[in-house]
C-alpha positions as a LaTeX table, in Angstrom:
\begin{tabular}{lrrr}
\hline
Residue & $x$ (\AA) & $y$ (\AA) & $z$ (\AA) \\
\hline
Met1 & 13.12 & $-15.75$ & $-6.25$ \\
Phe2 & 15.03 & $-13.00$ & $-7.99$ \\
Val3 & 15.62 & $-9.22$ & $-7.52$ \\
Trp4 & 16.18 & $-6.33$ & $-9.66$ \\
Arg5 & 18.35 & $-3.85$ & $-8.14$ \\
Lys6 & 19.63 & $-0.46$ & $-9.16$ \\
Arg7 & 21.68 & 2.13 & $-7.21$ \\
Ala8 & 20.83 & 5.57 & $-8.50$ \\
Ser9 & 21.04 & 9.33 & $-7.52$ \\
Ala10 & 17.99 & 10.78 & $-5.80$ \\
Ala11 & 17.39 & 12.98 & $-8.77$ \\
Trp12 & 17.22 & 9.88 & $-10.97$ \\
Leu13 & 14.68 & 8.37 & $-8.70$ \\
Ala14 & 12.55 & 11.35 & $-8.57$ \\
Ala15 & 12.38 & 11.44 & $-12.31$ \\
Asn16 & 11.67 & 7.58 & $-12.89$ \\
Glu17 & 9.69 & 6.75 & $-9.67$ \\
Thr18 & 6.34 & 6.88 & $-11.15$ \\
Ala19 & 7.37 & 4.66 & $-14.21$ \\
Leu20 & 8.98 & 2.34 & $-11.77$ \\
Arg21 & 5.62 & 2.14 & $-9.77$ \\
Glu22 & 3.63 & 1.42 & $-12.73$ \\
Thr23 & 6.23 & $-1.26$ & $-13.63$ \\
Gly24 & 7.07 & $-2.97$ & $-10.26$ \\
Gly25 & 3.85 & $-2.37$ & $-8.53$ \\
Gln26 & 3.56 & $-3.48$ & $-4.77$ \\
Arg27 & 6.91 & $-5.28$ & $-5.55$ \\
Leu28 & 8.80 & $-2.20$ & $-5.70$ \\
Ala29 & 10.93 & $-1.10$ & $-2.63$ \\
Ile30 & 13.12 & 1.97 & $-2.07$ \\
Ser31 & 15.14 & $-0.20$ & 0.44 \\
Ser32 & 17.88 & 2.02 & 1.62 \\
Lys33 & 19.39 & 5.47 & 1.39 \\
Pro34 & 22.97 & 5.00 & 2.33 \\
Lys35 & 23.79 & 8.73 & 1.49 \\
Pro36 & 21.37 & 11.81 & 1.13 \\
Lys37 & 21.92 & 12.01 & $-2.49$ \\
Asn38 & 21.78 & 8.31 & $-3.22$ \\
Ala39 & 18.97 & 5.65 & $-3.32$ \\
Ile40 & 18.68 & 1.86 & $-3.95$ \\
Thr41 & 15.48 & 0.58 & $-5.81$ \\
Glu42 & 14.64 & $-3.16$ & $-5.87$ \\
Val43 & 11.96 & $-5.25$ & $-7.49$ \\
Ala44 & 11.48 & $-8.86$ & $-6.53$ \\
Asn45 & 9.93 & $-11.48$ & $-8.48$ \\
Pro46 & 9.84 & $-15.32$ & $-8.77$ \\
Lys47 & 10.24 & $-15.15$ & $-12.60$ \\
Arg48 & 13.60 & $-13.90$ & $-13.95$ \\
His49 & 12.22 & $-13.08$ & $-17.42$ \\
Ala50 & 9.70 & $-10.69$ & $-15.74$ \\
Leu51 & 12.67 & $-8.64$ & $-14.35$ \\
Lys52 & 14.54 & $-8.63$ & $-17.69$ \\
Lys53 & 11.96 & $-6.13$ & $-19.08$ \\
Ile54 & 12.57 & $-3.84$ & $-16.04$ \\
Arg55 & 16.20 & $-4.17$ & $-16.48$ \\
Ala56 & 16.08 & $-3.27$ & $-20.36$ \\
Arg57 & 14.09 & $-0.16$ & $-19.47$ \\
Phe58 & 15.99 & 0.90 & $-16.57$ \\
Gly59 & 19.41 & $-0.44$ & $-16.40$ \\
Gly60 & 20.25 & $-2.30$ & $-13.17$ \\
Thr61 & 21.25 & $-5.93$ & $-12.31$ \\
Ile62 & 19.40 & $-9.01$ & $-11.66$ \\
Glu63 & 20.42 & $-11.80$ & $-8.99$ \\
Lys64 & 19.18 & $-14.85$ & $-7.58$ \\
Leu65 & 18.50 & $-14.63$ & $-3.97$ \\
Pro66 & 19.38 & $-17.61$ & $-1.38$ \\
Arg67 & 16.97 & $-19.96$ & $-0.12$ \\
Asn68 & 17.07 & $-18.10$ & 3.30 \\
Trp69 & 16.63 & $-14.82$ & 1.74 \\
Arg70 & 13.51 & $-13.81$ & 4.04 \\
Ala71 & 15.43 & $-14.14$ & 6.89 \\
Lys72 & 18.44 & $-11.87$ & 5.34 \\
Phe73 & 15.81 & $-9.17$ & 4.50 \\
Ser74 & 14.39 & $-9.20$ & 7.99 \\
Arg75 & 17.70 & $-8.94$ & 9.65 \\
Ala76 & 18.68 & $-5.92$ & 7.15 \\
Gly77 & 15.72 & $-3.92$ & 7.63 \\
Lys78 & 16.42 & $-1.21$ & 10.35 \\
Thr79 & 13.80 & $-0.90$ & 12.92 \\
Lys80 & 11.54 & 1.89 & 12.19 \\
Thr81 & 8.26 & 2.85 & 13.81 \\
Leu82 & 5.35 & 4.82 & 12.08 \\
Arg83 & 2.88 & 6.47 & 14.49 \\
Val84 & $-0.47$ & 6.63 & 13.12 \\
Gly85 & $-2.49$ & 9.45 & 14.98 \\
Thr86 & $-3.00$ & 8.07 & 18.64 \\
Arg87 & $-4.27$ & 4.77 & 17.77 \\
Leu88 & $-1.74$ & 2.62 & 15.78 \\
Leu89 & 2.05 & 1.93 & 15.53 \\
Ile90 & 3.80 & 0.14 & 12.73 \\
Thr91 & 7.01 & $-1.33$ & 12.75 \\
Arg92 & 9.44 & $-3.35$ & 10.60 \\
Ser93 & 10.85 & $-5.13$ & 13.55 \\
Gly94 & 9.80 & $-8.26$ & 15.44 \\
Gly95 & 9.69 & $-11.94$ & 14.97 \\
Phe96 & 6.77 & $-13.96$ & 13.20 \\
Gln97 & 4.81 & $-14.00$ & 16.64 \\
Thr98 & 4.70 & $-10.25$ & 17.85 \\
Ala99 & 2.70 & $-8.27$ & 20.51 \\
Val100 & $-0.70$ & $-6.84$ & 19.59 \\
Tyr101 & $-0.05$ & $-3.87$ & 21.69 \\
Ser102 & 2.94 & $-1.62$ & 22.13 \\
Lys103 & 3.00 & $-0.38$ & 25.92 \\
Ser104 & 3.76 & 3.29 & 26.53 \\
Ala105 & 3.51 & 5.89 & 29.19 \\
Ala106 & 0.07 & 6.78 & 27.61 \\
Gly107 & $-1.15$ & 3.30 & 27.92 \\
Lys108 & $-1.52$ & 0.50 & 25.10 \\
Thr109 & $-1.38$ & 1.32 & 21.33 \\
Pro110 & $-2.27$ & $-1.37$ & 18.81 \\
Leu111 & 0.72 & $-2.45$ & 16.95 \\
Leu112 & 1.20 & $-3.70$ & 13.47 \\
Val113 & 4.38 & $-5.58$ & 12.18 \\
Ile114 & 4.97 & $-5.47$ & 8.59 \\
Pro115 & 8.61 & $-6.53$ & 7.73 \\
Ala116 & 9.99 & $-6.19$ & 4.20 \\
Gly117 & 9.03 & $-9.31$ & 1.98 \\
Thr118 & 8.32 & $-10.28$ & $-1.46$ \\
Ala119 & 5.65 & $-7.63$ & $-1.93$ \\
Phe120 & 6.56 & $-4.36$ & $-0.21$ \\
Gly121 & 4.74 & $-1.62$ & 1.92 \\
Thr122 & 5.68 & $-0.99$ & 5.35 \\
Gly123 & 4.14 & 2.35 & 5.66 \\
Glu124 & 7.03 & 4.35 & 4.81 \\
His125 & 6.30 & 5.42 & 1.41 \\
Thr126 & 4.61 & 8.81 & 1.50 \\
Thr127 & 1.34 & 7.35 & $-0.29$ \\
Thr128 & 0.87 & 4.67 & 2.00 \\
Ala129 & 1.62 & 6.85 & 5.14 \\
Met130 & $-0.91$ & 9.52 & 3.95 \\
Thr131 & $-3.61$ & 6.94 & 3.36 \\
Leu132 & $-3.06$ & 5.42 & 6.93 \\
Arg133 & $-3.30$ & 8.54 & 8.71 \\
Leu134 & $-6.58$ & 9.61 & 6.82 \\
Leu135 & $-8.11$ & 6.40 & 7.72 \\
Glu136 & $-7.19$ & 6.86 & 11.29 \\
Gln137 & $-8.56$ & 10.21 & 11.20 \\
Thr138 & $-11.73$ & 9.32 & 9.16 \\
Thr139 & $-12.76$ & 6.47 & 11.53 \\
Arg140 & $-12.15$ & 8.17 & 15.01 \\
Gly141 & $-15.41$ & 7.27 & 16.90 \\
Trp142 & $-16.72$ & 4.85 & 14.47 \\
Gly143 & $-16.87$ & 2.24 & 17.03 \\
Ala144 & $-16.86$ & $-1.35$ & 15.59 \\
Glu145 & $-19.65$ & $-1.08$ & 12.92 \\
Trp146 & $-17.66$ & $-0.41$ & 9.53 \\
Thr147 & $-16.53$ & $-2.12$ & 6.75 \\
Leu148 & $-13.43$ & $-1.42$ & 4.41 \\
Leu149 & $-12.36$ & $-2.55$ & 0.87 \\
Asp150 & $-8.75$ & $-2.17$ & 0.10 \\
Leu151 & $-7.67$ & $-2.12$ & $-3.39$ \\
Gly152 & $-4.23$ & $-2.98$ & $-4.51$ \\
Thr153 & $-3.66$ & $-4.25$ & $-0.90$ \\
Gly154 & 0.26 & $-5.36$ & $-1.43$ \\
Thr155 & 1.42 & $-6.39$ & 2.12 \\
Gly156 & $-2.10$ & $-5.97$ & 3.47 \\
Ile157 & $-1.02$ & $-2.89$ & 5.49 \\
Leu158 & $-4.15$ & $-0.86$ & 5.01 \\
Ala159 & $-6.46$ & $-3.83$ & 5.56 \\
Leu160 & $-4.63$ & $-4.80$ & 8.94 \\
Ala161 & $-4.62$ & $-1.40$ & 9.98 \\
Ala162 & $-8.62$ & $-1.39$ & 9.43 \\
Lys163 & $-9.01$ & $-4.22$ & 11.66 \\
Arg164 & $-6.70$ & $-2.74$ & 14.32 \\
Leu165 & $-8.88$ & 0.54 & 14.19 \\
Gly166 & $-11.89$ & $-1.36$ & 14.70 \\
Ala167 & $-13.40$ & $-2.47$ & 11.27 \\
Thr168 & $-15.85$ & $-5.32$ & 11.61 \\
Arg169 & $-15.58$ & $-6.50$ & 7.93 \\
Val170 & $-12.50$ & $-6.10$ & 5.82 \\
Val171 & $-12.09$ & $-7.28$ & 2.08 \\
Ala172 & $-8.62$ & $-6.72$ & 0.33 \\
Ile173 & $-7.91$ & $-7.58$ & $-3.28$ \\
Asp174 & $-4.88$ & $-7.43$ & $-5.45$ \\
His175 & $-3.97$ & $-8.95$ & $-8.97$ \\
Asp176 & $-0.73$ & $-10.40$ & $-7.72$ \\
Pro177 & $-0.86$ & $-13.75$ & $-5.85$ \\
Thr178 & 2.45 & $-13.19$ & $-4.47$ \\
Ala179 & 1.10 & $-10.12$ & $-2.75$ \\
Ile180 & $-2.08$ & $-11.89$ & $-1.35$ \\
Ala181 & 0.27 & $-14.79$ & $-0.11$ \\
Thr182 & 2.29 & $-12.02$ & 1.80 \\
Ala183 & $-0.64$ & $-10.09$ & 2.83 \\
Lys184 & $-1.88$ & $-13.56$ & 4.69 \\
Glu185 & 1.27 & $-14.04$ & 6.17 \\
Asn186 & 1.36 & $-10.84$ & 7.68 \\
Ala187 & $-2.03$ & $-11.34$ & 9.15 \\
Arg188 & $-0.97$ & $-14.50$ & 10.61 \\
Arg189 & 2.22 & $-12.73$ & 12.07 \\
Asn190 & $-0.09$ & $-10.01$ & 13.62 \\
Lys191 & $-2.72$ & $-12.55$ & 14.76 \\
Ile192 & $-5.39$ & $-10.77$ & 12.91 \\
Asp193 & $-8.27$ & $-13.13$ & 11.39 \\
Asn194 & $-11.49$ & $-12.60$ & 9.54 \\
Ile195 & $-9.94$ & $-10.47$ & 6.41 \\
Asp196 & $-11.23$ & $-11.55$ & 3.25 \\
Phe197 & $-8.04$ & $-11.66$ & 0.99 \\
Gln198 & $-8.70$ & $-12.45$ & $-2.90$ \\
Val199 & $-6.58$ & $-12.45$ & $-6.10$ \\
Ala200 & $-8.64$ & $-9.97$ & $-8.38$ \\
Asp201 & $-8.36$ & $-7.31$ & $-10.68$ \\
Ala202 & $-10.24$ & $-4.17$ & $-9.42$ \\
Arg203 & $-11.42$ & $-3.41$ & $-13.20$ \\
Arg204 & $-13.37$ & $-6.53$ & $-13.29$ \\
Trp205 & $-13.91$ & $-7.47$ & $-9.91$ \\
Lys206 & $-18.00$ & $-7.47$ & $-8.65$ \\
Phe207 & $-17.93$ & $-4.51$ & $-6.05$ \\
Pro208 & $-20.78$ & $-5.20$ & $-3.32$ \\
Pro209 & $-23.70$ & $-2.71$ & $-3.37$ \\
Arg210 & $-22.53$ & $-0.85$ & $-0.13$ \\
Ile211 & $-19.22$ & $-0.13$ & 1.36 \\
Gly212 & $-18.27$ & 1.93 & 4.29 \\
Ile213 & $-15.01$ & 3.10 & 3.16 \\
Ile214 & $-12.69$ & 2.07 & 0.19 \\
Thr215 & $-8.73$ & 2.72 & 0.30 \\
Ala216 & $-7.16$ & 2.50 & $-3.07$ \\
Asn217 & $-3.44$ & 3.41 & $-3.35$ \\
Leu218 & $-3.17$ & 2.98 & $-7.19$ \\
Cys219 & $-2.32$ & 5.00 & $-10.15$ \\
Ser220 & $-4.64$ & 7.79 & $-11.32$ \\
Glu221 & $-5.42$ & 6.29 & $-14.49$ \\
Leu222 & $-6.74$ & 3.24 & $-12.80$ \\
Leu223 & $-8.59$ & 5.24 & $-10.04$ \\
Ile224 & $-10.33$ & 7.46 & $-12.63$ \\
Glu225 & $-11.32$ & 4.07 & $-14.68$ \\
Ile226 & $-12.86$ & 2.39 & $-11.87$ \\
Leu227 & $-14.55$ & 5.48 & $-10.31$ \\
Pro228 & $-18.11$ & 4.46 & $-11.12$ \\
Lys229 & $-17.68$ & 1.35 & $-9.05$ \\
Leu230 & $-16.04$ & 3.09 & $-6.31$ \\
Lys231 & $-18.71$ & 5.77 & $-5.60$ \\
Arg232 & $-20.76$ & 2.91 & $-4.14$ \\
Ala233 & $-18.64$ & 3.72 & $-0.85$ \\
Gln234 & $-19.72$ & 6.19 & 1.65 \\
Trp235 & $-15.99$ & 7.40 & 1.85 \\
Leu236 & $-13.01$ & 7.16 & $-0.25$ \\
Ile237 & $-9.27$ & 7.51 & 0.38 \\
Leu238 & $-7.34$ & 7.80 & $-2.89$ \\
Ser239 & $-3.59$ & 7.85 & $-3.12$ \\
Gly240 & $-0.72$ & 7.11 & $-5.40$ \\
Ile241 & $-1.65$ & 10.45 & $-7.28$ \\
Leu242 & 0.99 & 12.67 & $-8.53$ \\
Arg243 & 0.35 & 16.48 & $-8.11$ \\
Glu244 & 0.27 & 16.99 & $-11.92$ \\
Gln245 & $-2.31$ & 14.54 & $-12.14$ \\
Glu246 & $-4.64$ & 15.98 & $-9.49$ \\
Ala247 & $-6.60$ & 18.41 & $-11.65$ \\
Gln248 & $-7.65$ & 15.34 & $-13.92$ \\
Leu249 & $-8.88$ & 13.34 & $-11.16$ \\
Val250 & $-10.70$ & 16.08 & $-9.42$ \\
Arg251 & $-12.58$ & 16.48 & $-12.52$ \\
Ala252 & $-13.48$ & 12.87 & $-12.60$ \\
Leu253 & $-14.44$ & 12.98 & $-8.83$ \\
Glu254 & $-16.95$ & 15.75 & $-9.64$ \\
Arg255 & $-18.40$ & 14.01 & $-12.69$ \\
Asn256 & $-19.12$ & 10.99 & $-10.33$ \\
Gly257 & $-20.86$ & 12.80 & $-7.77$ \\
Ile258 & $-17.74$ & 12.62 & $-5.01$ \\
Ala259 & $-17.20$ & 15.42 & $-2.87$ \\
Ile260 & $-13.67$ & 16.11 & $-1.69$ \\
Val261 & $-13.39$ & 16.46 & 1.89 \\
Glu262 & $-9.82$ & 16.83 & 2.47 \\
Thr263 & $-6.37$ & 16.68 & 0.20 \\
Arg264 & $-3.19$ & 16.06 & 1.49 \\
Arg265 & 0.02 & 16.77 & $-0.15$ \\
Arg266 & 3.57 & 15.62 & 0.48 \\
Gly267 & 6.52 & 16.17 & $-1.99$ \\
Lys268 & 5.23 & 15.11 & $-5.51$ \\
Trp269 & 2.17 & 12.99 & $-4.10$ \\
Ile270 & $-1.11$ & 13.73 & $-3.04$ \\
Ala271 & $-4.05$ & 11.75 & $-1.33$ \\
Ile272 & $-7.60$ & 12.73 & $-1.18$ \\
Leu273 & $-10.39$ & 11.85 & 1.11 \\
Gly274 & $-13.84$ & 12.00 & $-0.67$ \\
Arg275 & $-17.35$ & 11.24 & 0.42 \\
Ser276 & $-19.85$ & 9.83 & $-1.96$ \\
Ser277 & $-23.19$ & 11.71 & $-2.83$ \\
Arg278 & $-25.07$ & 8.55 & $-2.36$ \\
Ala279 & $-23.75$ & 8.31 & 1.24 \\
\hline
\end{tabular}
């Protein structure tokens, strides 16, 4: 395994994060912020030549990770907990076998452990956090009779969260085989089964005729391209959208008969909860 790494200012990251996300996809991680004005970005890949393209565009360095890199990454990650409403806690700490619930004064709260790995996504990025909170909010009171399709699943965090929140059937796809392998490992880590993980391209994948809810944390260009397929779902949670791309996406939603129920904004990112007119 190889990793591309660059230490840069927060201003540089803000100017280049969109391009980095498009290039690195779910492998991109903003691993730490040792000082308020600095950040470290990383992209891991088993193939060195794939990282050379990133280095040629953004600078930085490439290094080969040691064989025990997984253990080192886990030890290096600081314990952080993300609370998603009142029904879910997500943390980066914990061993391979972990508890299903976190005990608190309020009782038991379902727990997910998503450590940093070859595909990144622990819930800390703004787009993931907004999507998780919209998913928890939307599915309150749904019971156990709902299904979810997660596009660009990465570490599988949204698919796993859906199961913790009560989904009966979850399908999660990603074009990256490494991401799917990581998502499956995270499912085993959290003792969650019955998720259908598939290596597939959302552009070409055959969507089922009916879906309860779709989560798609993707770039806006791809979201707009596949909207005619996404409107088969009753509910859509779309993220990975920059504020300056909002108007274009809103017009595309209107063309496809998808009503905007809620829009969340945080920094330069937005997330949209939509409902299909076919629902």
